[in-house]
PDB file of C-alpha atoms in Angstrom:
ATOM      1  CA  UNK A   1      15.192 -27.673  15.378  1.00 42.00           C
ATOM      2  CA  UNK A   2      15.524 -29.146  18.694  1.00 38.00           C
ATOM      3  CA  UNK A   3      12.509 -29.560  21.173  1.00 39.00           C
ATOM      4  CA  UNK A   4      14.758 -27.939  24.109  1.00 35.00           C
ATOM      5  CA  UNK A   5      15.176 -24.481  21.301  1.00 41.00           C
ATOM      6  CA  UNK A   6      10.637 -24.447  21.304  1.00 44.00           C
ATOM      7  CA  UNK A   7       9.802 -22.540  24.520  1.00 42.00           C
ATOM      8  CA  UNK A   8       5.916 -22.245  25.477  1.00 40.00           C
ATOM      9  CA  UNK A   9       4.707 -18.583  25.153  1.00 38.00           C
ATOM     10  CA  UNK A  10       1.799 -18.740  27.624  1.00 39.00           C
ATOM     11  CA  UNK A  11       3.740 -17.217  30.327  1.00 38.00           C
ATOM     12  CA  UNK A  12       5.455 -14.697  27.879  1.00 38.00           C
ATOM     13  CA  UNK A  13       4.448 -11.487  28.815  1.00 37.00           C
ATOM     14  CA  UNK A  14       2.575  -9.526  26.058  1.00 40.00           C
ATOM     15  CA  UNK A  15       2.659  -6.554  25.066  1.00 40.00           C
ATOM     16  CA  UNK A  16       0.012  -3.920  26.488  1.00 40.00           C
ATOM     17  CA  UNK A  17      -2.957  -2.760  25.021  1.00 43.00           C
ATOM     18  CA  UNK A  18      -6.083  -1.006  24.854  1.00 39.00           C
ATOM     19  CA  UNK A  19      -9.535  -3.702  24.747  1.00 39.00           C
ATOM     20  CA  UNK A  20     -10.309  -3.685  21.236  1.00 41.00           C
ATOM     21  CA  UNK A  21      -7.467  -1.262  20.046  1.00 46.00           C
ATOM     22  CA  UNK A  22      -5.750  -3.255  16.420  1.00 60.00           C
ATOM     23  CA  UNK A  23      -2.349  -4.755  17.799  1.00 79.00           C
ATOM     24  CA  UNK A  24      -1.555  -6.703  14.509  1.00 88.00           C
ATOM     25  CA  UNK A  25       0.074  -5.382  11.293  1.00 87.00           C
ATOM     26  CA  UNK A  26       1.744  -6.709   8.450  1.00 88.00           C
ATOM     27  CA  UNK A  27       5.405  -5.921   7.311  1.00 87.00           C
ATOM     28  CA  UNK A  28       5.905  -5.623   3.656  1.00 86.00           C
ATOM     29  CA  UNK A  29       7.568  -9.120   3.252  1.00 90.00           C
ATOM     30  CA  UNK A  30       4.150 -10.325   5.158  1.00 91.00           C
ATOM     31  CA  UNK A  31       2.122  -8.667   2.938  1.00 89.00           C
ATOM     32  CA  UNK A  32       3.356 -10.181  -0.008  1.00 89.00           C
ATOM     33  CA  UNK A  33       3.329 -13.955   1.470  1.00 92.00           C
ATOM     34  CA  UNK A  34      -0.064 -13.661   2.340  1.00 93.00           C
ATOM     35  CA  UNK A  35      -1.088 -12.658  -1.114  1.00 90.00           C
ATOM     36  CA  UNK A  36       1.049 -15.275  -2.610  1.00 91.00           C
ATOM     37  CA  UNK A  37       0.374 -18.086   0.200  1.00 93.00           C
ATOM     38  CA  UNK A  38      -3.288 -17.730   1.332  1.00 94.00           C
ATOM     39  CA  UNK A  39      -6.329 -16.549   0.096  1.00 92.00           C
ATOM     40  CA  UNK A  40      -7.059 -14.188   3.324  1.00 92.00           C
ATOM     41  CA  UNK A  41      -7.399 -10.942   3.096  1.00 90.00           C
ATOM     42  CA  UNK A  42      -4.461  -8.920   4.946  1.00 89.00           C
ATOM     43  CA  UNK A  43      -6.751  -6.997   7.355  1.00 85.00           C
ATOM     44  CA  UNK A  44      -9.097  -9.874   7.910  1.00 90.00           C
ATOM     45  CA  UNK A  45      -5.958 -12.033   8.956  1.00 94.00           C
ATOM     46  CA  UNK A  46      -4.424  -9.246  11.583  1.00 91.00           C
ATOM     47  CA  UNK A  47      -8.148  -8.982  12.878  1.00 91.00           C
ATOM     48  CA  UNK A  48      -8.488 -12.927  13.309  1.00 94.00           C
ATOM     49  CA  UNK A  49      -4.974 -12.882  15.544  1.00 94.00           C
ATOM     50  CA  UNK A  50      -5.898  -9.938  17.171  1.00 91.00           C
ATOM     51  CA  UNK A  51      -8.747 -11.847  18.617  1.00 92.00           C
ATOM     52  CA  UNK A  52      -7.035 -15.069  18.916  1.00 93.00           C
ATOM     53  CA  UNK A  53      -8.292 -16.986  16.315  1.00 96.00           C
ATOM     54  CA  UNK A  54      -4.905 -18.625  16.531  1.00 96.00           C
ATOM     55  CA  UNK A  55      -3.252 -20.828  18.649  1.00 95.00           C
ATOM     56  CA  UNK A  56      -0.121 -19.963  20.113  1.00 95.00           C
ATOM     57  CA  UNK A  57       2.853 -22.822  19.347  1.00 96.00           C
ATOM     58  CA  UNK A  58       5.803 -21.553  20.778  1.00 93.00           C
ATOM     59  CA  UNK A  59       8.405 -19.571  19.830  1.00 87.00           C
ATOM     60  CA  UNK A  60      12.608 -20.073  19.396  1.00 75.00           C
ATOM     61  CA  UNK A  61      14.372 -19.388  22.436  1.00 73.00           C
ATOM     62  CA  UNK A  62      16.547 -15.951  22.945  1.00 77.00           C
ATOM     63  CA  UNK A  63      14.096 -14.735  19.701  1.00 83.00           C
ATOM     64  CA  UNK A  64      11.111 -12.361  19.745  1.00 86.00           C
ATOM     65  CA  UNK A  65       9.345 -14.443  17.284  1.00 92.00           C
ATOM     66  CA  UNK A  66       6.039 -16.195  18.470  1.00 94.00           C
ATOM     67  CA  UNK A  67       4.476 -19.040  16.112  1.00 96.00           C
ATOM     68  CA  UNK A  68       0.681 -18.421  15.300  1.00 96.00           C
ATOM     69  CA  UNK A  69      -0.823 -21.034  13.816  1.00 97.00           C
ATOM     70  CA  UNK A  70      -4.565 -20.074  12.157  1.00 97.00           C
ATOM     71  CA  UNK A  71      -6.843 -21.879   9.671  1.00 97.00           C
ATOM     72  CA  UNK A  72      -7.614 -20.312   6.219  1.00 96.00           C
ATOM     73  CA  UNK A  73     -11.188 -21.474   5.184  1.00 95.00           C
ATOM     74  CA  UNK A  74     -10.694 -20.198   1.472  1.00 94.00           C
ATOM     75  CA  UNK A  75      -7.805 -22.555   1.712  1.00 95.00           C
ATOM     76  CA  UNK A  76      -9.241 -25.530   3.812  1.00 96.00           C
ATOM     77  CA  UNK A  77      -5.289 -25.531   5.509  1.00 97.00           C
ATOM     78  CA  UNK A  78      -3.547 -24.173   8.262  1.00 97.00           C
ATOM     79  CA  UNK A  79      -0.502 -21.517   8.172  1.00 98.00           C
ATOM     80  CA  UNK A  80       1.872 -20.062  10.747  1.00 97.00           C
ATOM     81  CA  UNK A  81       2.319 -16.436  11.584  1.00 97.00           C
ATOM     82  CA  UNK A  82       5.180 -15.505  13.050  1.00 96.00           C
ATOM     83  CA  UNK A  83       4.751 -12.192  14.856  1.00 94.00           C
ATOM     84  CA  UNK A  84       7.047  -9.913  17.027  1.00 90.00           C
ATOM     85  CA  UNK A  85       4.926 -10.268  20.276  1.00 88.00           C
ATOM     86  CA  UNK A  86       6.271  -6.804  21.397  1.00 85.00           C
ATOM     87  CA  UNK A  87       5.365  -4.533  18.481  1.00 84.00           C
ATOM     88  CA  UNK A  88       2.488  -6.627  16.329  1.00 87.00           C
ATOM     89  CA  UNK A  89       4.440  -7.126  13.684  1.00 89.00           C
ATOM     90  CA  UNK A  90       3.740 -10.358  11.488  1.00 93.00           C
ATOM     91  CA  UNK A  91       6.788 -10.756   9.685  1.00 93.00           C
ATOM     92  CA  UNK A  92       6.062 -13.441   7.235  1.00 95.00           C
ATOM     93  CA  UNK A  93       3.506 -16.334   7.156  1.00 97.00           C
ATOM     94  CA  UNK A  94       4.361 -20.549   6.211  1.00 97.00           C
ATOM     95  CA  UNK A  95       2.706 -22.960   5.216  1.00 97.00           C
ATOM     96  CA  UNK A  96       2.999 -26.367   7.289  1.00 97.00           C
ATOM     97  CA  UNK A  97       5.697 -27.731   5.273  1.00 96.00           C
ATOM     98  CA  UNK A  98       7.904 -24.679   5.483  1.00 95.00           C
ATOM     99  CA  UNK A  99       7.363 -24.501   8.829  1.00 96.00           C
ATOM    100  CA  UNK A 100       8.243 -27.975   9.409  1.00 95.00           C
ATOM    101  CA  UNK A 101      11.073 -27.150   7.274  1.00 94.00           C
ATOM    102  CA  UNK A 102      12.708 -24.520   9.126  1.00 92.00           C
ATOM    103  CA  UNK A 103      11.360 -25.065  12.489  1.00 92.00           C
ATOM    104  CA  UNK A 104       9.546 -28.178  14.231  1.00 94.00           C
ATOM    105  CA  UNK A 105       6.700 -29.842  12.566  1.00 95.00           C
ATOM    106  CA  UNK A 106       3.289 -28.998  13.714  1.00 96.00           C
ATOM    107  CA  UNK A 107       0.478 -31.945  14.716  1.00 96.00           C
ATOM    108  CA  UNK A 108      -2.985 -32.400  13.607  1.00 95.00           C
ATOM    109  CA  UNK A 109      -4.371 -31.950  16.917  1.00 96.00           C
ATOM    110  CA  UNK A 110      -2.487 -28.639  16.749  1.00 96.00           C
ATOM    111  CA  UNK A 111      -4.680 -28.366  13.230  1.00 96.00           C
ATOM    112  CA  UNK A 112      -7.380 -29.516  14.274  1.00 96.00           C
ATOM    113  CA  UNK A 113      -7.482 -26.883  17.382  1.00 96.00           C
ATOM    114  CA  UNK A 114      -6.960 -24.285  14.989  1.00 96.00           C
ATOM    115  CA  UNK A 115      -9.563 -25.085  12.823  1.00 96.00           C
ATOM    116  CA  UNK A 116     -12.538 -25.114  15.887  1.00 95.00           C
ATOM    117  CA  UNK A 117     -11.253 -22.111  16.801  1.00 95.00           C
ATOM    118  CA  UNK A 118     -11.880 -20.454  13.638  1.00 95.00           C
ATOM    119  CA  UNK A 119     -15.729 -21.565  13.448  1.00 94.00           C
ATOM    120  CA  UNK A 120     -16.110 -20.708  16.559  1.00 93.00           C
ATOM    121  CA  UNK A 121     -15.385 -17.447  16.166  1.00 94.00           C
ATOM    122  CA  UNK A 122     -17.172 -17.420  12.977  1.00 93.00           C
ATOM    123  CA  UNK A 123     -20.256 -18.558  14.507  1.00 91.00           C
ATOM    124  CA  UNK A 124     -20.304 -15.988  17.496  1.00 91.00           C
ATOM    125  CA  UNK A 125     -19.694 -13.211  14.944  1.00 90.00           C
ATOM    126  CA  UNK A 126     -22.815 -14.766  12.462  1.00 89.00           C
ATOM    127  CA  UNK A 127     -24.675 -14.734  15.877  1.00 88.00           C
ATOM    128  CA  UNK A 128     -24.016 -10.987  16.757  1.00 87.00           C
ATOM    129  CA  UNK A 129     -24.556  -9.788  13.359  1.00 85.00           C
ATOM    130  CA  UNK A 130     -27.913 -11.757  12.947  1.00 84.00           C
ATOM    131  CA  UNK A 131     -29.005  -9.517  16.311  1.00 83.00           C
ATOM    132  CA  UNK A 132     -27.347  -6.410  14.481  1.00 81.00           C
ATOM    133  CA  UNK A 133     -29.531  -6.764  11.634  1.00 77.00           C
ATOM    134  CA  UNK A 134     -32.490  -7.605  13.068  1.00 74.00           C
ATOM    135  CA  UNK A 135     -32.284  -4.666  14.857  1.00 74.00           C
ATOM    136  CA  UNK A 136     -31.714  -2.384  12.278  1.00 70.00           C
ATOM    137  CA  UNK A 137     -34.748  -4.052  10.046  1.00 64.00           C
ATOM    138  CA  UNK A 138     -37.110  -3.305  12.664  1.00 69.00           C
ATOM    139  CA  UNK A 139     -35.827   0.329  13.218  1.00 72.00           C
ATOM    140  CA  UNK A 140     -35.579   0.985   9.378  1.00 62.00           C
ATOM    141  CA  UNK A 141     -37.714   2.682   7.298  1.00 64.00           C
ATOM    142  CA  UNK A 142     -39.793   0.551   4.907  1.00 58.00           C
ATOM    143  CA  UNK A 143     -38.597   1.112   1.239  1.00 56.00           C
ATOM    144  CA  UNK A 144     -39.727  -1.188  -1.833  1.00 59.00           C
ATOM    145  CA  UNK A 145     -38.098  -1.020  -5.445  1.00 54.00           C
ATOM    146  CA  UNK A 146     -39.847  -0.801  -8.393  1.00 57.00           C
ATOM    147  CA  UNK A 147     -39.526  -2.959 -11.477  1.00 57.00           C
ATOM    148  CA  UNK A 148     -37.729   0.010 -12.794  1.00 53.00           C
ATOM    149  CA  UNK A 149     -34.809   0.146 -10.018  1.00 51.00           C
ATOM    150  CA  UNK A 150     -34.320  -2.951  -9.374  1.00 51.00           C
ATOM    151  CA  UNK A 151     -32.886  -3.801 -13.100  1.00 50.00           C
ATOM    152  CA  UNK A 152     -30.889  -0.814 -12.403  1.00 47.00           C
ATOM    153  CA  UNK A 153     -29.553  -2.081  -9.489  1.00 47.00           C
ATOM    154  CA  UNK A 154     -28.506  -5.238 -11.485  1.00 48.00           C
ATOM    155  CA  UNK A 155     -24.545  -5.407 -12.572  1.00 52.00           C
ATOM    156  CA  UNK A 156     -23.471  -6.362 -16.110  1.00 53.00           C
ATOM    157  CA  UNK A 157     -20.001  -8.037 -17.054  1.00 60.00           C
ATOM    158  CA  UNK A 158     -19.183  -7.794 -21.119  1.00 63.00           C
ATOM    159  CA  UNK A 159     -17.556 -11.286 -22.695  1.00 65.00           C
ATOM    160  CA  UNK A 160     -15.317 -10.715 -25.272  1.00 63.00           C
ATOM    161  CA  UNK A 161     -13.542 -13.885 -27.818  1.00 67.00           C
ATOM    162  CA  UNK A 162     -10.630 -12.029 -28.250  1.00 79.00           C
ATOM    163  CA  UNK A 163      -8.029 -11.203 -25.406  1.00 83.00           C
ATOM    164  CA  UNK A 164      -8.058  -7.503 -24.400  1.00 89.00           C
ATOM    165  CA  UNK A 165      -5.587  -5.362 -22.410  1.00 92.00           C
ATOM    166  CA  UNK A 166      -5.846  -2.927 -19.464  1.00 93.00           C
ATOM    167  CA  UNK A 167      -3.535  -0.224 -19.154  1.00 94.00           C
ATOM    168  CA  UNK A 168      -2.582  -0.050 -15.915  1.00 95.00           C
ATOM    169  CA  UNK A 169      -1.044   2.197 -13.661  1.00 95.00           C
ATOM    170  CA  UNK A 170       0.329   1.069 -10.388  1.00 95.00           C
ATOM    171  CA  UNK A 171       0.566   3.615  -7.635  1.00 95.00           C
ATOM    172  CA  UNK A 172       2.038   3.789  -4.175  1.00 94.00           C
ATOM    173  CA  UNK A 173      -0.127   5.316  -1.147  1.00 93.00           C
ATOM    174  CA  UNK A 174       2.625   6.477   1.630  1.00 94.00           C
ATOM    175  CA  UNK A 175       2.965   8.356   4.571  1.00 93.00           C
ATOM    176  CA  UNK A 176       4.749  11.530   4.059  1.00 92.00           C
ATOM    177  CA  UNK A 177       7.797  13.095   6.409  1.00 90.00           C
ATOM    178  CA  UNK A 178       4.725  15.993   7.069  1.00 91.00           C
ATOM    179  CA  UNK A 179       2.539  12.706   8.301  1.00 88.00           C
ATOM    180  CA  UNK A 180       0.027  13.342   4.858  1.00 91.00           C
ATOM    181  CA  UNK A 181      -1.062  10.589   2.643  1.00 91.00           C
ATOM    182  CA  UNK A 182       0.662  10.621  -0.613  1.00 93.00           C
ATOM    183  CA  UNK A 183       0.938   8.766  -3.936  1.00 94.00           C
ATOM    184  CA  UNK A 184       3.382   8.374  -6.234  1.00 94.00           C
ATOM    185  CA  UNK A 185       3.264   6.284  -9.564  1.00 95.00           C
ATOM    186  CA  UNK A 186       5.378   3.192  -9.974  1.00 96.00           C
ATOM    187  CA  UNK A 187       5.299   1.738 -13.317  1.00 95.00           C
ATOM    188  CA  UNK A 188       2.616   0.779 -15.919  1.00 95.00           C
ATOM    189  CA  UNK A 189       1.572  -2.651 -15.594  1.00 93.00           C
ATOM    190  CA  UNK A 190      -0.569  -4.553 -19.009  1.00 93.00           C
ATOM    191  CA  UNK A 191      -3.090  -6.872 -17.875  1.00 92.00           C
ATOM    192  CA  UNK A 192      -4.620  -8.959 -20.173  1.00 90.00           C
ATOM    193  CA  UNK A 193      -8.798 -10.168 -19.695  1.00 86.00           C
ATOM    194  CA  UNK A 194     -11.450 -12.101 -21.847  1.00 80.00           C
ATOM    195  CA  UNK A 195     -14.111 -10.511 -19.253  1.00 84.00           C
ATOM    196  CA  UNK A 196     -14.337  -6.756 -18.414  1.00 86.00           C
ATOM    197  CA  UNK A 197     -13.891  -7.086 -14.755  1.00 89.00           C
ATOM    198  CA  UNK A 198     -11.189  -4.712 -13.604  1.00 91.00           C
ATOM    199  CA  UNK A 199     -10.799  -5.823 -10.216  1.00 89.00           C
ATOM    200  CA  UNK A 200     -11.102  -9.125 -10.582  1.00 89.00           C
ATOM    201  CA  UNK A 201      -8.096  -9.470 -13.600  1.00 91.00           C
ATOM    202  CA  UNK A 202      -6.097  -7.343 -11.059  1.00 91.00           C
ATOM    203  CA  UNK A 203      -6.742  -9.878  -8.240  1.00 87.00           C
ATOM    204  CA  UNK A 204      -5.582 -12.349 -10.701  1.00 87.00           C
ATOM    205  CA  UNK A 205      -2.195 -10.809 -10.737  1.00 88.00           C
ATOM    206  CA  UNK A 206      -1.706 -10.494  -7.015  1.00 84.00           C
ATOM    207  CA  UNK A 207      -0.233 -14.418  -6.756  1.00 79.00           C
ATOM    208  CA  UNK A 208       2.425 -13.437  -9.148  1.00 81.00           C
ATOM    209  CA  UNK A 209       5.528 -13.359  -7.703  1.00 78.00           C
ATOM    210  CA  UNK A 210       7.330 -11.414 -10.024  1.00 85.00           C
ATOM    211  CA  UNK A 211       4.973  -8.566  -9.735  1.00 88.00           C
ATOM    212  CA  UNK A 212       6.190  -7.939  -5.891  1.00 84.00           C
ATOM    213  CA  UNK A 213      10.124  -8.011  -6.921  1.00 85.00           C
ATOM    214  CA  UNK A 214       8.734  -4.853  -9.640  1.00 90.00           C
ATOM    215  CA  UNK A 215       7.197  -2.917  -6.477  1.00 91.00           C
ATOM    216  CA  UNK A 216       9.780  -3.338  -4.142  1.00 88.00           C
ATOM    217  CA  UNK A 217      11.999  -2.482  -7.326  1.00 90.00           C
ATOM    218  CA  UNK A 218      10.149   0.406  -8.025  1.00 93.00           C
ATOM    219  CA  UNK A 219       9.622   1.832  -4.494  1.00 92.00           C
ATOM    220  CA  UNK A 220      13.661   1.923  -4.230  1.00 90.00           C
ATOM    221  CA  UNK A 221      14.048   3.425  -7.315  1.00 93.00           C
ATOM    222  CA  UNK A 222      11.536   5.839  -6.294  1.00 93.00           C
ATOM    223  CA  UNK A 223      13.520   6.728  -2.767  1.00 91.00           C
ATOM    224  CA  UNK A 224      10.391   5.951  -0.699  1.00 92.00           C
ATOM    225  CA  UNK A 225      10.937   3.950   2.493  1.00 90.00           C
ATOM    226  CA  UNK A 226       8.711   0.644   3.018  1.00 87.00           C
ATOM    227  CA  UNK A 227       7.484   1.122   5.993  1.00 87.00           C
ATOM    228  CA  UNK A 228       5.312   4.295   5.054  1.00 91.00           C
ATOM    229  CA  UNK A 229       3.817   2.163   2.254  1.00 91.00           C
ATOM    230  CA  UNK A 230      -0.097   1.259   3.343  1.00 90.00           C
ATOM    231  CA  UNK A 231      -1.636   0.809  -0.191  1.00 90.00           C
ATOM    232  CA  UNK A 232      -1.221  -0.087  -3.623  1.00 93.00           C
ATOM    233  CA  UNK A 233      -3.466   1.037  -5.979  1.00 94.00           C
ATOM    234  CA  UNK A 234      -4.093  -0.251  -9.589  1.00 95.00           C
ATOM    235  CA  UNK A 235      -5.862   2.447 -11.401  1.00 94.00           C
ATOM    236  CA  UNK A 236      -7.256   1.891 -14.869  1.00 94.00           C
ATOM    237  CA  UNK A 237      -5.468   4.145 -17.092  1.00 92.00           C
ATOM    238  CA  UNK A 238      -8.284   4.870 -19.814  1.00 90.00           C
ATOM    239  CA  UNK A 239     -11.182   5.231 -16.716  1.00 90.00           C
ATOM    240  CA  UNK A 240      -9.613   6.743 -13.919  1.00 87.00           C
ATOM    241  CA  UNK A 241     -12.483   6.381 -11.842  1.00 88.00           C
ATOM    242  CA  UNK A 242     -12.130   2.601 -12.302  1.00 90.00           C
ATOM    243  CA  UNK A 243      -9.111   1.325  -9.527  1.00 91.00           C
ATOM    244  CA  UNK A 244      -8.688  -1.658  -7.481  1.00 92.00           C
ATOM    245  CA  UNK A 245      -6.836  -1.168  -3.724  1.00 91.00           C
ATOM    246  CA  UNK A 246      -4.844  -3.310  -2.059  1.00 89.00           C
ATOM    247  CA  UNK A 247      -4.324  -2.359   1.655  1.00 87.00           C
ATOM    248  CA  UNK A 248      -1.117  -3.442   3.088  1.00 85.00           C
ATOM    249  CA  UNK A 249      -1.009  -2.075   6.466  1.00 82.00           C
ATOM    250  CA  UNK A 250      -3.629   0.697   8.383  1.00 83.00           C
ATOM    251  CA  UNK A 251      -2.438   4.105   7.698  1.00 86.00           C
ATOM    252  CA  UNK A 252      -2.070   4.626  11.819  1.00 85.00           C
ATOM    253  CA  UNK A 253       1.011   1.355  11.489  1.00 84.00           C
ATOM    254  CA  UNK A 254       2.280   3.197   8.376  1.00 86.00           C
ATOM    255  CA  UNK A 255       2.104   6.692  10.390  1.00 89.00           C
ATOM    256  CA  UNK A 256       3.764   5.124  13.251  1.00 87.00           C
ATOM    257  CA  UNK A 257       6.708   3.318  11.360  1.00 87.00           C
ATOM    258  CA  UNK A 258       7.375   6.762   8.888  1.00 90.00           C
ATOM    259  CA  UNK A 259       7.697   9.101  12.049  1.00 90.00           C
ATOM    260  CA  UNK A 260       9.810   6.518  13.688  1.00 89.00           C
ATOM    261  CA  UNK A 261      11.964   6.314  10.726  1.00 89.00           C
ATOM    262  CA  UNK A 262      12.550  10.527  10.166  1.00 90.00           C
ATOM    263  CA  UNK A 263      13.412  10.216  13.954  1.00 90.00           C
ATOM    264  CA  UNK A 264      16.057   8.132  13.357  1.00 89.00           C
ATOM    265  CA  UNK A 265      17.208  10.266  10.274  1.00 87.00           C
ATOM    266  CA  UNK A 266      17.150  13.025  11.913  1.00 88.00           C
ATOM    267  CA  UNK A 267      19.346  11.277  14.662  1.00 87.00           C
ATOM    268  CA  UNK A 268      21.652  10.525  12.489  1.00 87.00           C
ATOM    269  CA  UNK A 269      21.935  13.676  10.918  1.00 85.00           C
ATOM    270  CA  UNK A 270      22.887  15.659  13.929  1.00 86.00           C
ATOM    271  CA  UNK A 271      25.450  12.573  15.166  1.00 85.00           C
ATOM    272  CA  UNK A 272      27.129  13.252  11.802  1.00 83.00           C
ATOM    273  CA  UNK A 273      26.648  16.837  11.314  1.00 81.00           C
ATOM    274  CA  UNK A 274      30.107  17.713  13.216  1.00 80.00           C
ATOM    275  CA  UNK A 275      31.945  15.662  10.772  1.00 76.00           C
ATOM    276  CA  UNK A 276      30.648  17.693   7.543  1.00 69.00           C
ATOM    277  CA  UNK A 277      32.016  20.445   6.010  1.00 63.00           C
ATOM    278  CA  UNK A 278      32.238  22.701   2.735  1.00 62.00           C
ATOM    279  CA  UNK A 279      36.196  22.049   2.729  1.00 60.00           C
ATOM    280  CA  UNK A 280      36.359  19.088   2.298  1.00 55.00           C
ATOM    281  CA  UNK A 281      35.043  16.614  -0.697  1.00 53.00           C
ATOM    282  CA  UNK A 282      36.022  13.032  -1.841  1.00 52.00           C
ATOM    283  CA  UNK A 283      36.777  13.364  -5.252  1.00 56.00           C
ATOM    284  CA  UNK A 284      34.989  12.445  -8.146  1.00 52.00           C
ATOM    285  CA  UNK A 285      35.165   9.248  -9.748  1.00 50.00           C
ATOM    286  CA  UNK A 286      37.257   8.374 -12.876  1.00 50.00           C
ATOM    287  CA  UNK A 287      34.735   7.424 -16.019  1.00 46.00           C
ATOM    288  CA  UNK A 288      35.458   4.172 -17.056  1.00 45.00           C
ATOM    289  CA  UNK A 289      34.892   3.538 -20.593  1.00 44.00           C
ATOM    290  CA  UNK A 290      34.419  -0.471 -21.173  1.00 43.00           C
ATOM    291  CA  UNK A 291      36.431  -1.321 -23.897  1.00 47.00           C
ATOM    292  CA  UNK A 292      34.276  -4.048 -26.562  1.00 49.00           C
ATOM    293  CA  UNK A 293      35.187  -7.846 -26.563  1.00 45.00           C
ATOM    294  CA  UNK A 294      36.743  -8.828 -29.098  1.00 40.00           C
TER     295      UNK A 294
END
């Protein structure tokens, strides 16, 4: 891409919003890329842009499409979100070389900007939570643990030779047309594990690419629309009470996007309602029998 097609978004009007009121939110697509791409955690990432722990490096001309670029400590590397400045919406993330790729390259001052950012956000929020909790320690009530409680309090993993199997079931958490949470199974899922550590073996899976094509699969087969998708959850089919969740979007974004959506529908409905009637019926299609190679 050209220089003349990167325009600087300082002077871009943004969109309005309430002081400390969540602005970011993932799309589906994001979601995934994240997972895949980074080691962030979805929420933590829209809270980081939120509060600018990004710097802003342009976006293509005539497009509503901003570049974010933001360091990833887990990572050690920088990424670019690209976010519809109007609505929130991140609608995928890149690594440097795709960016470069399908945009402009970015420079390591650009990096390197990014990445003092980051700490020193970091360090003002290590700062405010140090005065949270000394606060709280000297308003608490003094309570001290017994030998007894605190081996109780102590978390065991069991190590097996052989390779085991969970069971899993993997269920969709959605925003109904009545605006109440929902869930509806997917599909089974085996996950194999030498160490009995649910969430983590689950976690495990969440870089696999093939597993998102068997969601998106699944929630099209199942006639549920993406955008009122805001969890995942991976539930343990022999211990119920034993599930990992993976939060896509807040329920508020999925709320938002599902009554948007049956808006539209119903929109469409009454636009096409004058053009239905009980007379009249394409017919049926012939049944084609597929004759064997021979």
């Amino acid at each position: 891409m050209s220089a003349t097609g990167i325009k600087d978004t300082q002077n871009q009007q943004s969109s309005p919003r309430i002081a400390g009121q969540r602005f970011a939110y993932a799309s589906f697509h994001a979601s995934k890329r994240i997972a895949q791409r980074t080691s962030l955690d979805i929420l933590k990432l829209m809270s980081y842009l939120d509060a600018d722990v990004c710097i802003n490096i342009g976006y293509h001309a005539g497009m509503h499409r901003r570049h974010l670029l933001f360091y990833s400590a887990p990572d050690d590397t920088c990424f670019v979100a690209i976010q519809d400045p109007r609505y929130g919406k991140v609608v995928t993330v890149l690594p440097l070389e795709y960016h470069r790729r399908l945009a402009w390259a970015v420079s390591e001052e650009q990096c390197e900007l990014a990445k003092q950012r980051y700490y020193a956000y970091i360090e003002a929020q290590e700062a405010l939570q140090r005065l949270k909790s000394e606060k709280e320690y000297a308003t608490a009530p003094k309570v001290k643990l017994d030998a007894k409680e605190q081996s109780l309090s102590i978390k065991y993993r069991s190590v097996t030779t052989t390779e085991r199997t969970y069971k899993v079931l993997v269920q969709a958490i959605y925003i109904s047309e009545d605006a109440s949470s929902k869930k509806k199974s997917l599909f089974r899922l085996l996950v194999s594990y030498y160490i009995d550590d649910f969430q983590k073996s689950i976690k495990g899976q969440l870089s696999n690419p093939t597993l998102y094509e068997k969601i998106d699969s699944s929630i099209q087969k199942k006639r549920l629309f993406q955008g009122s998708v805001y969890a995942l959850c991976f539930q343990n089919s022999k211990d119920k009470s034993v599930f990992y969740l993976l939060t896509l979007r807040h329920r508020n974004d999925a709320e938002w996007l599902t009554q948007d959506y049956y808006k539209q529908r119903r929109h469409m409905e009454q636009v096409l309602a004058p053009y239905q009637t009980s007379y009249l019926a394409l017919p049926a299609p012939q049944s084609e029998t597929f004759l064997p190679v021979s």
